[in-house]
XYZ file of C-alpha atoms in Angstrom:
155
model
C 28.270 -15.575 -5.077
C 31.353 -16.621 -7.077
C 31.345 -16.880 -10.835
C 33.702 -18.603 -13.189
C 34.023 -19.792 -16.742
C 35.080 -23.226 -17.798
C 37.798 -21.994 -20.184
C 40.731 -23.156 -18.041
C 39.935 -20.326 -15.557
C 42.775 -18.237 -17.010
C 43.220 -15.206 -19.216
C 46.322 -14.914 -21.379
C 47.585 -11.382 -20.899
C 50.261 -11.837 -23.527
C 52.566 -14.644 -24.583
C 54.517 -14.465 -21.312
C 51.904 -13.566 -18.708
C 49.083 -15.608 -17.231
C 46.512 -13.999 -14.996
C 44.438 -16.539 -13.013
C 40.903 -15.381 -12.345
C 39.982 -16.406 -8.806
C 36.481 -16.982 -7.552
C 35.320 -13.860 -5.775
C 35.629 -15.401 -2.313
C 38.978 -17.155 -2.786
C 42.646 -16.315 -2.736
C 44.166 -15.384 -6.067
C 47.612 -14.801 -7.487
C 48.423 -12.230 -10.136
C 51.584 -12.983 -12.071
C 53.262 -10.728 -14.631
C 56.763 -10.594 -16.094
C 57.992 -8.261 -13.399
C 56.100 -9.171 -10.183
C 53.887 -11.632 -8.405
C 51.403 -10.777 -5.680
C 48.871 -12.856 -3.737
C 45.542 -11.349 -2.726
C 42.831 -12.719 -0.469
C 39.174 -11.873 -0.456
C 37.068 -10.015 -2.950
C 39.833 -8.891 -5.339
C 37.468 -8.464 -8.287
C 35.781 -5.582 -6.488
C 39.052 -3.619 -6.578
C 39.818 -4.010 -10.276
C 39.330 -0.973 -12.512
C 39.241 -2.848 -15.816
C 38.591 -6.349 -17.085
C 39.509 -7.523 -20.562
C 38.299 -11.054 -21.306
C 38.126 -10.631 -25.077
C 39.135 -13.472 -27.405
C 38.954 -16.134 -24.666
C 36.361 -18.532 -26.118
C 34.003 -17.817 -23.230
C 30.582 -19.440 -23.540
C 27.188 -19.134 -21.895
C 25.378 -16.131 -20.468
C 27.158 -13.139 -18.973
C 27.011 -13.548 -15.172
C 24.747 -10.860 -13.718
C 27.247 -10.535 -10.832
C 29.594 -8.593 -13.124
C 27.058 -5.769 -12.862
C 27.937 -5.402 -9.189
C 31.580 -4.555 -9.827
C 30.662 -0.927 -9.338
C 34.163 0.542 -9.639
C 34.942 -0.973 -13.048
C 35.919 1.650 -15.635
C 36.408 -0.671 -18.616
C 34.882 -4.028 -19.475
C 35.699 -5.911 -22.675
C 33.933 -9.221 -23.294
C 34.150 -9.020 -27.100
C 34.964 -11.818 -29.547
C 33.688 -14.713 -27.438
C 30.689 -17.044 -27.650
C 28.510 -15.409 -25.002
C 24.752 -15.902 -25.240
C 21.602 -14.578 -23.620
C 20.701 -11.015 -22.707
C 22.846 -8.126 -21.568
C 22.313 -8.256 -17.780
C 20.145 -5.454 -16.426
C 22.582 -5.367 -13.512
C 25.029 -3.580 -15.876
C 23.084 -0.415 -15.008
C 24.961 -0.581 -11.664
C 28.312 -0.007 -13.410
C 28.113 3.707 -12.582
C 31.830 4.363 -13.206
C 32.116 2.521 -16.508
C 33.650 4.444 -19.391
C 34.131 1.678 -21.931
C 31.836 -1.329 -22.518
C 32.567 -3.676 -25.441
C 30.245 -6.672 -25.870
C 30.690 -6.974 -29.644
C 31.135 -10.159 -31.672
C 29.211 -12.577 -29.441
C 25.761 -14.177 -29.726
C 23.923 -11.975 -27.246
C 20.154 -11.744 -27.721
C 17.214 -9.832 -26.388
C 16.884 -6.100 -25.925
C 19.419 -3.537 -24.786
C 18.478 -2.702 -21.192
C 17.060 0.841 -21.284
C 18.663 1.528 -17.896
C 22.070 1.727 -19.606
C 21.290 5.329 -20.588
C 21.917 6.170 -16.925
C 25.619 5.288 -17.263
C 26.816 8.899 -17.415
C 30.538 8.220 -17.883
C 30.132 5.775 -20.767
C 32.167 7.079 -23.693
C 32.697 3.842 -25.665
C 29.806 1.429 -26.186
C 30.043 -1.394 -28.696
C 27.477 -4.178 -29.091
C 28.045 -4.809 -32.801
C 27.602 -8.270 -34.327
C 25.294 -9.965 -31.887
C 21.647 -11.050 -32.185
C 20.126 -8.139 -30.279
C 16.624 -6.891 -31.084
C 14.237 -4.055 -30.290
C 14.888 -0.340 -29.893
C 18.289 1.198 -29.496
C 18.563 3.437 -26.431
C 17.266 6.974 -26.789
C 19.850 9.180 -28.472
C 20.325 11.485 -25.525
C 23.172 12.306 -23.185
C 26.164 10.046 -23.869
C 24.155 7.750 -26.161
C 23.881 10.616 -28.650
C 27.618 10.221 -29.251
C 27.480 6.557 -30.332
C 27.148 6.083 -34.078
C 25.703 3.211 -36.112
C 29.005 1.282 -35.876
C 28.258 0.659 -32.188
C 25.110 -1.255 -33.181
C 25.875 -2.752 -36.637
C 25.406 -6.444 -37.306
C 22.223 -6.676 -35.214
C 19.593 -6.883 -37.965
C 16.650 -6.795 -35.538
C 17.694 -3.552 -33.803
C 15.818 -0.395 -34.809
């Protein structure tokens, strides 16, 4: 199932580059300063990192992102995202860095996230999350209070 955001369907990589985000089932073109390449099919499944920070994205995080199992880094920070952190994020078995900070996410942190063994950076600061923080074991023992700050209903 394809997903998209209404924010012009583009991510500004820097002042010279534009990276169109294709629907999962469609053809997409990746353009940078030095090369251009066209891909067909499920290109998002082959990406190792996605940085959509500071893009004025709104609405809930699509649960389909949780099925991009080879993603190593996901940054959705500094947007206007709402709703819960999708439980499907527990499928991101290769993820090393997850930044969901500075949004308006609500609800509880899915307890299944403690099963993400490679996670070394986890930031959910400045949202509206509530409930218990994940058990301080395994990799979650390495995340300090700065990972969670700005969520007054977390304990």
